[in-house]
Coordinates of C-alpha atoms in Angstrom, one line a residue:
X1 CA 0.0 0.0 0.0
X2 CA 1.0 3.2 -0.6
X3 CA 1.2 5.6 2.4
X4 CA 1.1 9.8 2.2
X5 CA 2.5 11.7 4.9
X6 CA 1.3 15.3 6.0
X7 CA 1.8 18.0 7.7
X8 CA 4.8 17.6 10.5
X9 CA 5.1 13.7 9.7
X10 CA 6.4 14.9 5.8
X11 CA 9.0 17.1 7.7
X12 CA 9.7 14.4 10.6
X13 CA 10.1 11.8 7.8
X14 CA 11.4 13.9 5.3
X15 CA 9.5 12.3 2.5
X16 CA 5.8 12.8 1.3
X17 CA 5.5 9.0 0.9
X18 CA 6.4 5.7 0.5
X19 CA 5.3 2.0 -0.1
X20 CA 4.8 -0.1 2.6
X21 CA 3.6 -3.9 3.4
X22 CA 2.0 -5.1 6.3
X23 CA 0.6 -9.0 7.0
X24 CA -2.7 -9.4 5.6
X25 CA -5.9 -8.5 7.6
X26 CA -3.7 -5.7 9.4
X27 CA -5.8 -2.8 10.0
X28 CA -5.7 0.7 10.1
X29 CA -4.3 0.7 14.1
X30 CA -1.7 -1.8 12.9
X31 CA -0.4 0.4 10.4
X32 CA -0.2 3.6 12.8
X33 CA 1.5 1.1 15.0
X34 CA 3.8 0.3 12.3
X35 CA 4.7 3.6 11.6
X36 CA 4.8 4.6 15.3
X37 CA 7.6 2.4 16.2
X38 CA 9.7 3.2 13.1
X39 CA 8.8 7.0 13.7
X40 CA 8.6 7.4 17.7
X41 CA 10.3 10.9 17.5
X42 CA 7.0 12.4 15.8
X43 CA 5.7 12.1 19.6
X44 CA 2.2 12.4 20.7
X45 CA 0.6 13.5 17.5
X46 CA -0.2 9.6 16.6
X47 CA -2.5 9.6 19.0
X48 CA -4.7 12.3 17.6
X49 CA -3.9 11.0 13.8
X50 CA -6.8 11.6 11.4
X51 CA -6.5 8.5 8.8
X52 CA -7.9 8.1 5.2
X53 CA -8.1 5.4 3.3
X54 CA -8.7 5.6 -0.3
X55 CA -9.6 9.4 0.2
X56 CA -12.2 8.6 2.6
X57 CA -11.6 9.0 6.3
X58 CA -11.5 5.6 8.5
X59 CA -11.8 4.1 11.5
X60 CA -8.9 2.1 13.4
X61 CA -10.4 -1.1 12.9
X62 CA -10.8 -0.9 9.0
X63 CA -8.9 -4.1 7.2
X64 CA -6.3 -2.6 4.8
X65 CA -6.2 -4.2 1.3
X66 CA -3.0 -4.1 -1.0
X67 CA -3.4 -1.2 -3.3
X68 CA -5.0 0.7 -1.0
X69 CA -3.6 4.5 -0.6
X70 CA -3.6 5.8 3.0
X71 CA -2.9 9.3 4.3
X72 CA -2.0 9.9 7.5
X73 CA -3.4 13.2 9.0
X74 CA -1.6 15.2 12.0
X75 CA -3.7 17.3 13.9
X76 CA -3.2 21.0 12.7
X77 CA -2.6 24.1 14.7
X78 CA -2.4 28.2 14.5
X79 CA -2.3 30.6 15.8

């Protein structure tokens, strides 16, 4: 699946994207997992993470399927 990266992650990971596998049936929580522990400096913003999935915002527990395109979402802020 292909994953996109906003906001602060783009900076933190300085890419905008990249391909990534997990084990079939993982789900939307196992892929912020996934990233999580390969990214841990990002801090607290995964647990505020908006996810879409296909352009269409999802839930932790959706199943992931192989061509599926996800975006992760930080929070935003202003001021």
């Amino acid at each position: 699946m292909r994953v996109l990266y906003f906001g602060v992650l783009k900076d933190a990971f300085g890419r905008g994207d990249e391909e990534m596998v997990l084990a079939e049936g993982a789900s939307v929580a196992d892929l912020i997992t996934a990233c999580r522990g390969r990214y841990a400096g990002a801090g607290k913003i995964w647990d505020s993470m908006a996810v879409a999935v296909n352009q269409e915002y999802a839930r932790a527990e959706m199943v992931l399927g192989e061509g599926d395109e996800v975006a992760l979402l930080p929070p935003v802020s202003g001021g």
